PDB file of C-alpha atoms in Angstrom:
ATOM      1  CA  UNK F   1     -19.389   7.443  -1.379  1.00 83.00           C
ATOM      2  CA  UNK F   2     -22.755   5.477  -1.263  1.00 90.00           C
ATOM      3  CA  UNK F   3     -23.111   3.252   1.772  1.00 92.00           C
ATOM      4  CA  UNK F   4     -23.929   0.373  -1.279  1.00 94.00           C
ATOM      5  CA  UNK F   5     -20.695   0.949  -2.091  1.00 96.00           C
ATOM      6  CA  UNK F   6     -18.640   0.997   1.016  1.00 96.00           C
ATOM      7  CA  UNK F   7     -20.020  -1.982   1.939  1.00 96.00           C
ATOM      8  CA  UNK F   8     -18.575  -3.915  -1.325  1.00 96.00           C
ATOM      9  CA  UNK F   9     -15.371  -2.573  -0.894  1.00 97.00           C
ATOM     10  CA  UNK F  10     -15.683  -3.026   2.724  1.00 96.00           C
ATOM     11  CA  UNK F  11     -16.308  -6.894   2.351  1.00 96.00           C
ATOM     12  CA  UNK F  12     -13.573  -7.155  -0.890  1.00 97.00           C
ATOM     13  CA  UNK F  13     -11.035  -6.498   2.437  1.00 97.00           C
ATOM     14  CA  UNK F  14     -12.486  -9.094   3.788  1.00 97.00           C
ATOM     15  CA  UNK F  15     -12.448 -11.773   1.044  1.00 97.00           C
ATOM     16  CA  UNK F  16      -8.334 -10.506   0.108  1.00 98.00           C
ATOM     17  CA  UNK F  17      -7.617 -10.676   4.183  1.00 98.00           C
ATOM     18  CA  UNK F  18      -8.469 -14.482   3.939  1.00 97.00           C
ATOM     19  CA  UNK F  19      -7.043 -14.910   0.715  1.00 97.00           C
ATOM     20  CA  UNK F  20      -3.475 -13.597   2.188  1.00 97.00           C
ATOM     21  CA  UNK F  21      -3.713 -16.138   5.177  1.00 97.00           C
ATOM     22  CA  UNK F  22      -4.190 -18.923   2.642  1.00 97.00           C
ATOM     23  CA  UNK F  23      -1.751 -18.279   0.216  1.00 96.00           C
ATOM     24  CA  UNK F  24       0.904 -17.031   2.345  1.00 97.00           C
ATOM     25  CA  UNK F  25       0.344 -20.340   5.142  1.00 97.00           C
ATOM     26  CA  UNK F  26       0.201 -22.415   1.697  1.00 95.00           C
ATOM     27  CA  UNK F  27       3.630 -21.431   0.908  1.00 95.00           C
ATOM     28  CA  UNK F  28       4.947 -20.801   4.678  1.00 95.00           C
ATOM     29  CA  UNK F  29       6.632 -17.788   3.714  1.00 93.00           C
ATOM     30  CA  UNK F  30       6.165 -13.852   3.124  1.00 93.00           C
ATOM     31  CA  UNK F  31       4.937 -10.911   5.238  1.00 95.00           C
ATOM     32  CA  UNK F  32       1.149 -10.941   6.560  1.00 96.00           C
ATOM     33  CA  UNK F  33       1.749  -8.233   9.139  1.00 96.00           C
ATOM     34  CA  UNK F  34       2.405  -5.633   6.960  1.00 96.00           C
ATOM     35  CA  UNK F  35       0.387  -6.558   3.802  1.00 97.00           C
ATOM     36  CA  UNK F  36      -2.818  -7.025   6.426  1.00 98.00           C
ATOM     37  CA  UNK F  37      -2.403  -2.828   7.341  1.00 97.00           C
ATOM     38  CA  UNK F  38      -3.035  -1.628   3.598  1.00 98.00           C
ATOM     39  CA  UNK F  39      -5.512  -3.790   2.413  1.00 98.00           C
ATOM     40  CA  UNK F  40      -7.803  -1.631   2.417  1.00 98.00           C
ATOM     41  CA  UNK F  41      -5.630   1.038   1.112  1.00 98.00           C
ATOM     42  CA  UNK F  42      -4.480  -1.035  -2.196  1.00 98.00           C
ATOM     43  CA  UNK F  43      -8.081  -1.661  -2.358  1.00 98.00           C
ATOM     44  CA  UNK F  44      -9.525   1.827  -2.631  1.00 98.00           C
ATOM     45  CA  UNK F  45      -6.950   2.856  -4.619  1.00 98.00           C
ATOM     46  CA  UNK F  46      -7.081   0.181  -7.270  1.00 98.00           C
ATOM     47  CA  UNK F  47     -10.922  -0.026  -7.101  1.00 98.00           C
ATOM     48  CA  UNK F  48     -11.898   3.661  -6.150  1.00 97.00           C
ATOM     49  CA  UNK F  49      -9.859   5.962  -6.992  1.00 98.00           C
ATOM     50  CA  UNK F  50      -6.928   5.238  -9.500  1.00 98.00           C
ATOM     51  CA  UNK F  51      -6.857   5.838 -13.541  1.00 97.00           C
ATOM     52  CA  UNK F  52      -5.213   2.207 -14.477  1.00 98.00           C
ATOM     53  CA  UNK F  53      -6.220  -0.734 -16.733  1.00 97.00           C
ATOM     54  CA  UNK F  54      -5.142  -4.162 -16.666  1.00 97.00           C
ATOM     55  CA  UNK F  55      -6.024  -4.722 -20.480  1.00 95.00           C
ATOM     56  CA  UNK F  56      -3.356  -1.929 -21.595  1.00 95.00           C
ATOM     57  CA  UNK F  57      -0.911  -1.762 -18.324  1.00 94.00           C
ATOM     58  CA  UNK F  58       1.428   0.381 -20.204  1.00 94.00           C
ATOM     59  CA  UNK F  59      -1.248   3.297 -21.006  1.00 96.00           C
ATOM     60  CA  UNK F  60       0.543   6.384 -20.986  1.00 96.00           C
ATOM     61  CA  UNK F  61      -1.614   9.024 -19.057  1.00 97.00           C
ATOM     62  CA  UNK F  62      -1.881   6.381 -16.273  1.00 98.00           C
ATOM     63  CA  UNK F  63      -1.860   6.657 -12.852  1.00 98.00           C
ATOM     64  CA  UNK F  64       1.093   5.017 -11.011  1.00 98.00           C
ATOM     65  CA  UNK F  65       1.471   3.180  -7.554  1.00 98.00           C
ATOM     66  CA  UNK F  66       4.518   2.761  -6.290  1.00 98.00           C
ATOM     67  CA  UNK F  67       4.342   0.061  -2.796  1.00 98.00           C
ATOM     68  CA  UNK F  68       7.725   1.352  -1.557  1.00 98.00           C
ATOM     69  CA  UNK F  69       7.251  -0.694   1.786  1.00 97.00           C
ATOM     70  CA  UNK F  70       7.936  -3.754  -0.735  1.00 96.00           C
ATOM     71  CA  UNK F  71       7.502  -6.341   1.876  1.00 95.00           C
ATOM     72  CA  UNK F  72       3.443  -5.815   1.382  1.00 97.00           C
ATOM     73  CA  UNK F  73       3.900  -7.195  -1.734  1.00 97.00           C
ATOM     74  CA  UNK F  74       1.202 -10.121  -1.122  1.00 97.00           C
ATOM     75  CA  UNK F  75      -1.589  -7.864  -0.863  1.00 98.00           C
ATOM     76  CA  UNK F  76      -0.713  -6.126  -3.858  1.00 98.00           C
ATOM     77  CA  UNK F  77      -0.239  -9.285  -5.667  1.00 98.00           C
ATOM     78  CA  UNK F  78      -3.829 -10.442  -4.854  1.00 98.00           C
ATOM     79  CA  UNK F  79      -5.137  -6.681  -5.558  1.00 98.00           C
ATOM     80  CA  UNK F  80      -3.209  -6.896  -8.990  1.00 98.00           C
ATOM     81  CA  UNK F  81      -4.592 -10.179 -10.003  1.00 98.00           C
ATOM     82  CA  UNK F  82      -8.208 -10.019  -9.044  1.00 97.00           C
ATOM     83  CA  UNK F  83      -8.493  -7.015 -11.367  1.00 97.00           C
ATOM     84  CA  UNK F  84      -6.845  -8.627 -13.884  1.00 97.00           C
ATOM     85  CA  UNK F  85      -3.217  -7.465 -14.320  1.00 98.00           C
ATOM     86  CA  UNK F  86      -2.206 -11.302 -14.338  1.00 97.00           C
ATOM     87  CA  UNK F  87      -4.239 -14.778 -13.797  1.00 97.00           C
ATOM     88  CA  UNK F  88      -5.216 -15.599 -10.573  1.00 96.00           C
ATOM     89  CA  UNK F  89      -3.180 -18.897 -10.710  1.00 96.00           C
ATOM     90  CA  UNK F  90      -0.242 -17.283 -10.737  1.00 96.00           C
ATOM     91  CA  UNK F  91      -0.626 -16.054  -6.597  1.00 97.00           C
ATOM     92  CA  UNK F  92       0.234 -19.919  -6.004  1.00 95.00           C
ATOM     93  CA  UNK F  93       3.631 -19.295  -7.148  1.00 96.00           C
ATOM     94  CA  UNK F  94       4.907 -16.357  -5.101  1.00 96.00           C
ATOM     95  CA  UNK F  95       8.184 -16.544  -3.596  1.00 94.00           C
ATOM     96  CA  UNK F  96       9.069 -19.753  -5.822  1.00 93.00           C
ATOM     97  CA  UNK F  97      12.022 -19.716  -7.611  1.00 91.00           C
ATOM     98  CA  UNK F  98      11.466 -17.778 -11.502  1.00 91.00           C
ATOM     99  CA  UNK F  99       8.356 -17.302 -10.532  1.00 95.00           C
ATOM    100  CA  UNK F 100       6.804 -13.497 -11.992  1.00 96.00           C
ATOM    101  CA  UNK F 101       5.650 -12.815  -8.239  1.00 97.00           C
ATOM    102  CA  UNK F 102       8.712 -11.982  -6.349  1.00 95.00           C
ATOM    103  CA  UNK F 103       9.476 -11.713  -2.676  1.00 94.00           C
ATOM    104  CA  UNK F 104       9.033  -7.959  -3.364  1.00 96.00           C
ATOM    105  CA  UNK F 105       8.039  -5.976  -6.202  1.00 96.00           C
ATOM    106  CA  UNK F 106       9.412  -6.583  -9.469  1.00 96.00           C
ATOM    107  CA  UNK F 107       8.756  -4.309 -12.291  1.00 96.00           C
ATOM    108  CA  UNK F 108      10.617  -6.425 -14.866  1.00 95.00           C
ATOM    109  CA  UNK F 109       8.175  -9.625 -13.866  1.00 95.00           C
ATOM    110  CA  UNK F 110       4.828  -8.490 -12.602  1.00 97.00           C
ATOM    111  CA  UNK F 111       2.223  -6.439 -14.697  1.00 96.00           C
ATOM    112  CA  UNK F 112       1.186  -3.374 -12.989  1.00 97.00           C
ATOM    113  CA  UNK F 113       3.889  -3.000 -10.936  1.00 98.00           C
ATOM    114  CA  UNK F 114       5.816   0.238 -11.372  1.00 98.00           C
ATOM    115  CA  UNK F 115       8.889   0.347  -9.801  1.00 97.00           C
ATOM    116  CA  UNK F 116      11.160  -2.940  -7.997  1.00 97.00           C
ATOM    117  CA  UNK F 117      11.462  -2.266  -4.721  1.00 96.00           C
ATOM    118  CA  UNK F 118      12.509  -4.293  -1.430  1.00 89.00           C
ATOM    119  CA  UNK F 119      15.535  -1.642   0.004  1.00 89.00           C
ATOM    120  CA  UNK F 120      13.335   0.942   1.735  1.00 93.00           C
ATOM    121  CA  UNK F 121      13.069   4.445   0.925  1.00 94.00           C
ATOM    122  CA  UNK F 122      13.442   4.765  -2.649  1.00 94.00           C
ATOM    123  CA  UNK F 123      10.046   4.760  -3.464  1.00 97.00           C
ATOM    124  CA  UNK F 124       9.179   8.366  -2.874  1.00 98.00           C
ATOM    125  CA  UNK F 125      12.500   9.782  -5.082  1.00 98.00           C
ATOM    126  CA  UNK F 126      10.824   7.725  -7.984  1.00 98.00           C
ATOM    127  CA  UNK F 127       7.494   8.286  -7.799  1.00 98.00           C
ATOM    128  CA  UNK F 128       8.280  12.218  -7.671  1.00 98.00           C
ATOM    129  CA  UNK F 129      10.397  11.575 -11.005  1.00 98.00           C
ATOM    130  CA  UNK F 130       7.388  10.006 -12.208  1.00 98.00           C
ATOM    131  CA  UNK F 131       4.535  12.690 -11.249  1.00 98.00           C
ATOM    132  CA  UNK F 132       7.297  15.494 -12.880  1.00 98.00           C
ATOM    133  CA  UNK F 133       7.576  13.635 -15.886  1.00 98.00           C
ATOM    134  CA  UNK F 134       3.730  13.045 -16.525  1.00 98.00           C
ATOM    135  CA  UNK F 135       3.505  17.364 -15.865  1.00 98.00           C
ATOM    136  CA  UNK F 136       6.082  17.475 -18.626  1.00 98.00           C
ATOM    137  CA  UNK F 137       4.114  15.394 -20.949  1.00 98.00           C
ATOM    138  CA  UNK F 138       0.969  16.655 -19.773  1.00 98.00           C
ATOM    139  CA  UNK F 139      -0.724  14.094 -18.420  1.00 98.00           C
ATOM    140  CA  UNK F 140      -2.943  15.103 -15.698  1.00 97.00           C
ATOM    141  CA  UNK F 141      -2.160  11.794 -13.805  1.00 98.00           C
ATOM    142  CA  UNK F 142      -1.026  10.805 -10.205  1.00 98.00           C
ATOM    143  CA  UNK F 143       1.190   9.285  -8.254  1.00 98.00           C
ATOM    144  CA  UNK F 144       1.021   7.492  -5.307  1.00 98.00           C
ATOM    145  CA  UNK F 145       3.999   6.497  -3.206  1.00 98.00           C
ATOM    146  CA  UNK F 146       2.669   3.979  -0.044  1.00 98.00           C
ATOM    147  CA  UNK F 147       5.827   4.200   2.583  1.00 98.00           C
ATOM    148  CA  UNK F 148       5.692   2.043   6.011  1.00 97.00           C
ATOM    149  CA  UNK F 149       6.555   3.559   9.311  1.00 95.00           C
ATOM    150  CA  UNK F 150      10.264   2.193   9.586  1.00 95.00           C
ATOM    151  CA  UNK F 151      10.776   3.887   5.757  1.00 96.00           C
ATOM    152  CA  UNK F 152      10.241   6.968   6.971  1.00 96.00           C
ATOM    153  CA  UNK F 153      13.786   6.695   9.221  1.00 96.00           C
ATOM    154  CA  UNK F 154      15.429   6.755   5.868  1.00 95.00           C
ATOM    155  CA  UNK F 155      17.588   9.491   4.796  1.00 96.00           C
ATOM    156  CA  UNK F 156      16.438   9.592   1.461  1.00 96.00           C
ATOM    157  CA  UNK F 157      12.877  10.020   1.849  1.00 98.00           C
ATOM    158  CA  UNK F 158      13.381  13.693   3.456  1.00 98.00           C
ATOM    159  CA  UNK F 159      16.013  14.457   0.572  1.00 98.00           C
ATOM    160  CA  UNK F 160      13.087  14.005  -1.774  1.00 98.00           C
ATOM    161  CA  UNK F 161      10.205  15.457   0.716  1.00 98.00           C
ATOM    162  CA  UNK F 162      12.573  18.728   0.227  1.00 98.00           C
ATOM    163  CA  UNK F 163      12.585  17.986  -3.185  1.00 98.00           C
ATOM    164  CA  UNK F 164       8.754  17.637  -3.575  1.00 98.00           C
ATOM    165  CA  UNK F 165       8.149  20.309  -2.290  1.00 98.00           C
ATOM    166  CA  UNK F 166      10.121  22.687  -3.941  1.00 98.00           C
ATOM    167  CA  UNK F 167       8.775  21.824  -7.318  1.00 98.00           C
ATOM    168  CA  UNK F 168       5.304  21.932  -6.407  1.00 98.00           C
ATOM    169  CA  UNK F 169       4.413  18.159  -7.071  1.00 98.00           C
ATOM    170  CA  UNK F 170       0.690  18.271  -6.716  1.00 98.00           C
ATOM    171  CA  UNK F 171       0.203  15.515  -8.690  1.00 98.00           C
ATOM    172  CA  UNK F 172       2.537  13.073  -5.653  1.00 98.00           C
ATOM    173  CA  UNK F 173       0.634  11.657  -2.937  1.00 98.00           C
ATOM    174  CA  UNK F 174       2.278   9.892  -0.716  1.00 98.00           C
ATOM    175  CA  UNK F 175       0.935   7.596   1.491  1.00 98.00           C
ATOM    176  CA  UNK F 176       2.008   6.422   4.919  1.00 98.00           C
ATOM    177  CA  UNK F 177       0.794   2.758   6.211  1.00 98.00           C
ATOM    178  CA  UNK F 178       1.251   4.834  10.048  1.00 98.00           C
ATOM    179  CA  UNK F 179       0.411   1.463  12.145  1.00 97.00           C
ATOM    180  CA  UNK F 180       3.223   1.923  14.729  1.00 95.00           C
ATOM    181  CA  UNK F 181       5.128  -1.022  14.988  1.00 95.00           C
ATOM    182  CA  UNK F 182       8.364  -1.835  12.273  1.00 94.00           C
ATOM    183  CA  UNK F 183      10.705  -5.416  11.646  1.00 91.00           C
ATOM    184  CA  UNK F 184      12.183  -5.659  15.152  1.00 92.00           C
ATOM    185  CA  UNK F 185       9.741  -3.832  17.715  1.00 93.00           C
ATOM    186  CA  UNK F 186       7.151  -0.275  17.786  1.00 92.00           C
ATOM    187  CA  UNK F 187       8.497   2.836  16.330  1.00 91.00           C
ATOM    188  CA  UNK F 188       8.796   3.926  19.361  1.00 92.00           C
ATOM    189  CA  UNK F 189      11.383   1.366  20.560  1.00 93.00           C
ATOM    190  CA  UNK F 190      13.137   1.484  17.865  1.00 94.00           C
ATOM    191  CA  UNK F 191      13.453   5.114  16.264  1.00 94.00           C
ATOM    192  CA  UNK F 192      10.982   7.700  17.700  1.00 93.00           C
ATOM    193  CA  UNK F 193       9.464  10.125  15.078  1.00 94.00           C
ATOM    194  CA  UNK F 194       7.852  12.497  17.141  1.00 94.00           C
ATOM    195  CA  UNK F 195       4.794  14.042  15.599  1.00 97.00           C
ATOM    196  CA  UNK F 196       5.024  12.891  12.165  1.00 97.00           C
ATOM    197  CA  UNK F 197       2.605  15.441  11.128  1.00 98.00           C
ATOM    198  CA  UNK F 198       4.418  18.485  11.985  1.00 98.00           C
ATOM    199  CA  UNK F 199       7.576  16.896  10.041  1.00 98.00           C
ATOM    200  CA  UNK F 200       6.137  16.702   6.487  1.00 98.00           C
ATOM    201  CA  UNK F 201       4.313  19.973   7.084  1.00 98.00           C
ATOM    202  CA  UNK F 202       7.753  21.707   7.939  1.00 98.00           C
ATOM    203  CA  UNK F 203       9.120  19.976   4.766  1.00 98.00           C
ATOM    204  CA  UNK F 204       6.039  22.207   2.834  1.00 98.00           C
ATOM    205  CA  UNK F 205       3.553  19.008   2.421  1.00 98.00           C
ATOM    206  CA  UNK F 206      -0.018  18.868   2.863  1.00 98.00           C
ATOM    207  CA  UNK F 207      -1.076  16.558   5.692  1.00 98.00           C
ATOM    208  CA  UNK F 208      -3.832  15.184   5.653  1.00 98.00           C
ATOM    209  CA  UNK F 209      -5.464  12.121   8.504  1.00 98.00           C
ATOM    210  CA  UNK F 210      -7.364   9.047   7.924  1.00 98.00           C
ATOM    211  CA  UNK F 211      -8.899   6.095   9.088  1.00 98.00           C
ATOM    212  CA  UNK F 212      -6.004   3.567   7.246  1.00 98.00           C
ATOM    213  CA  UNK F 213      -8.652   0.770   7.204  1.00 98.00           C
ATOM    214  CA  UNK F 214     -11.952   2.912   6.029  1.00 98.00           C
ATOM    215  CA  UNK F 215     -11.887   2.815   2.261  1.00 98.00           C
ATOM    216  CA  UNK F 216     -14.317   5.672   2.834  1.00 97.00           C
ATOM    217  CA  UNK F 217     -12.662   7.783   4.555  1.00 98.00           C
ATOM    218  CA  UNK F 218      -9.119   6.784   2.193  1.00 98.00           C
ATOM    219  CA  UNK F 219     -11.184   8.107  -0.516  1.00 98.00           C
ATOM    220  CA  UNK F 220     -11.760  11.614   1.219  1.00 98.00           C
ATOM    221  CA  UNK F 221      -8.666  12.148   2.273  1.00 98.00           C
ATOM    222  CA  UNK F 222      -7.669  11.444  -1.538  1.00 98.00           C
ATOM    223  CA  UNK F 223      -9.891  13.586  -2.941  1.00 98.00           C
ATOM    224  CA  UNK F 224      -8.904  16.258  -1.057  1.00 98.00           C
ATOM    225  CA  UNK F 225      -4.960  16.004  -1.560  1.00 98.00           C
ATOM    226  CA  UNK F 226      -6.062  16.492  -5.597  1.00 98.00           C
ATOM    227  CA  UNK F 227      -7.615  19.843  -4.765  1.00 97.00           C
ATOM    228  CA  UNK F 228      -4.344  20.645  -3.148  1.00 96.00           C
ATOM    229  CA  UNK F 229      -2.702  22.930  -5.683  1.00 97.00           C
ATOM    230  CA  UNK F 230       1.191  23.677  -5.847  1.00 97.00           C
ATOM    231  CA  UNK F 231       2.230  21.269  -3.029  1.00 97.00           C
ATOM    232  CA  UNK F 232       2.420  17.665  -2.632  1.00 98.00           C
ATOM    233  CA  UNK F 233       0.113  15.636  -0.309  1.00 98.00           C
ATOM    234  CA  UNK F 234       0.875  13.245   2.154  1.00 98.00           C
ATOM    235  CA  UNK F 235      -2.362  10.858   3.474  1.00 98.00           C
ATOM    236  CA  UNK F 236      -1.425  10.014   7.495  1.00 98.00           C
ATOM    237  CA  UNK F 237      -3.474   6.850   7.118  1.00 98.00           C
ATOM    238  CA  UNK F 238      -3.264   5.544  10.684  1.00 98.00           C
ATOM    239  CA  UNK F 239      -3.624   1.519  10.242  1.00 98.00           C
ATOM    240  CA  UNK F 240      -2.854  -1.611  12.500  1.00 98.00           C
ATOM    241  CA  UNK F 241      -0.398  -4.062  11.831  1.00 97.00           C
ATOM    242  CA  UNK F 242      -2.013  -7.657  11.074  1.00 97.00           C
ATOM    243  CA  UNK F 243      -5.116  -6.213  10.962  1.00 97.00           C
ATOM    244  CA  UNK F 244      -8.250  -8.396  11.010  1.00 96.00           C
ATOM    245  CA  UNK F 245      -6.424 -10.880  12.896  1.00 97.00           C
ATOM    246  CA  UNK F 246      -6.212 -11.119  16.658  1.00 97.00           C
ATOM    247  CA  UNK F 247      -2.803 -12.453  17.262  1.00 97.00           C
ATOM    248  CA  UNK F 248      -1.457 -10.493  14.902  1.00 97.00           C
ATOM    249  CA  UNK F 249      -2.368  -7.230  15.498  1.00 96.00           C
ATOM    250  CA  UNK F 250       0.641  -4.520  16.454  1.00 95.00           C
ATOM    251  CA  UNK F 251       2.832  -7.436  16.781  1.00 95.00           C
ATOM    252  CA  UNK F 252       6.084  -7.262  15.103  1.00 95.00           C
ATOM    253  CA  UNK F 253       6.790 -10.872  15.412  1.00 94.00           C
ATOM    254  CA  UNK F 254       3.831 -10.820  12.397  1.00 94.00           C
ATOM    255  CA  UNK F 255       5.885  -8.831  10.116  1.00 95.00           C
ATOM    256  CA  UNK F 256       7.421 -11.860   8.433  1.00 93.00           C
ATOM    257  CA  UNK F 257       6.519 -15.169  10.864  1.00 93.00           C
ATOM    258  CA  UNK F 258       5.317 -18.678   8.423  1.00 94.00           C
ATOM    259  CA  UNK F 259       1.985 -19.261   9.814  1.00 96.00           C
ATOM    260  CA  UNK F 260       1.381 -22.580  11.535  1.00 96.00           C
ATOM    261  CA  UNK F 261      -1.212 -24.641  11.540  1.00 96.00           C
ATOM    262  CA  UNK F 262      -3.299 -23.822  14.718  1.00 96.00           C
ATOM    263  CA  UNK F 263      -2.546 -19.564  13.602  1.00 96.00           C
ATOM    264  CA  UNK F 264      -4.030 -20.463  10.357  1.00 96.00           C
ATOM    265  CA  UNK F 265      -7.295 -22.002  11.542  1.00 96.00           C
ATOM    266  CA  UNK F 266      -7.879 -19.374  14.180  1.00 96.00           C
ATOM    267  CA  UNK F 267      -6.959 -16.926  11.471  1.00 97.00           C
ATOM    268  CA  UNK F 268      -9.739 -18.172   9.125  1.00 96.00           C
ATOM    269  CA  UNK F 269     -12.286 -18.416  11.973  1.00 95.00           C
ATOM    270  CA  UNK F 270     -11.812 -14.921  12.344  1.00 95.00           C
ATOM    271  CA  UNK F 271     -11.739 -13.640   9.345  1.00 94.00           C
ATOM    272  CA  UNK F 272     -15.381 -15.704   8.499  1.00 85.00           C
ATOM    273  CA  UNK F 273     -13.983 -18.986   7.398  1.00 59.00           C
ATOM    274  CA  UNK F 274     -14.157 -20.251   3.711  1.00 52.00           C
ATOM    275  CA  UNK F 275     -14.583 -17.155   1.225  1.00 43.00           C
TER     276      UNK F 275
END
């Protein structure tokens, strides 16, 4: 990636960052902690790396994105509409009541977003249905599958690791948002997961490290899960929860706290004011 080019998508982080703080202290509701760890992930994906277009949402050979940690819906909804999935005067309306931007994902209400989800892990069994059907058709597409660290306690996302695996979904990347901390306290309070790595290698995945908040280094780590033949890819994208912001940072108070007034204007003077 050109250093030109880093840098835009370096400072687009920055301008959706601030943009989360206002809308979601407008509205004194929804998750910052969570949606502030894969901003830049959404970003490099949507803006880097992924086959999609707002114009025609439904194109068939698409790539898909499934946000199964559904609680970083905000950042996706800002992604979504500042390429032009949906207005931009619609972000004022999340959480309201009918409103097309749900709490969490809604595929039913929100262009561009592929699968509803809010209960986590069901993101990954999906978006493995999805990859297997686009090899059926053809289509030599991709999905991506972006799990949180508390998902990954879930049952059902090693049934369809196992799965994965044994049908040789190289086209199914899964992503984990690995910034340590879940709802109620750190991983390691609250359900241990040893070393992560070794656990989706033993379940036949490739692993592959990143730097969760260097679109850079997102985009090689991407790059080289799609010259990963006959075995699905997981990206170990280690992030920080809230980050950007000081106070918020690997706090799980963050994952769902109404910002206040005095949070808010710290939050912006951090984050470079106005943008």
């Amino acid at each position: 990636m050109r250093e030109e080019r880093k840098e835009t998508l370096q400072k687009l982080c920055l301008v959706f960052r601030s943009k989360l703080i206002d809308l979601l202290y407008s509205i004194q509701t929804g998750h910052p902690g969570g949606s502030l760890s894969c901003t830049e992930i959404l970003t490099a994906l949507y803006y880097e790396l992924m086959d999609v277009d707002p114009m025609n949402p439904e194109k068939e050979d698409r790539d898909h994105l499934i946000l199964s940690k559904g609680h970083g819906a905000p950042m996706l909804y800002l992604v979504l509409a500042h390429k032009g999935f949906f207005p931009l005067a619609e972000l004022k309306n999340l959480r309201q009541t009918g409103s097309m931007l749900q709490g969490h994902p809604c595929v039913h209400k929100t262009p561009g977003v592929e699968l509803s989800t809010g209960p986590l892990g069901l993101g990954l069994s999906a978006g493995l249905g999805m990859a297997l059907g686009a090899r059926l058709k053809g289509y030599d597409s991709y999905t991506y599958v972006i799990m949180g660290d508390g998902e990954i306690q879930e049952g059902c996302i090693w049934e369809a690791a196992m799965s994965a695996s044994k049908f040789k979904a190289d086209h199914l990347i899964g992503i984990l948002d690995n910034n340590g901390v879940q709802l109620d306290g750190t991983l390691e309070d609250i359900m241990p997961m040893g070393d992560i790595r070794a656990k989706w290698e033993a379940f036949g995945w490739n692993v592959i490290p990143c730097d969760g908040h260097d679109v850079e280094d997102i985009c090689r780590a991407v790059e080289e899960a799609k010259m990963t033949a006959d075995k699905p890819s997981l990206i170990l994208a280690k992030t920080v929860k809230g980050k950007g912001v000081s106070f918020m940072e690997g706090r799980n108070i963050w994952h769902g706290k109404a910002i206040g007034d005095q949070d808010y204007a710290q939050a912006k003077a951090e984050l470079g004011g106005e943008r």
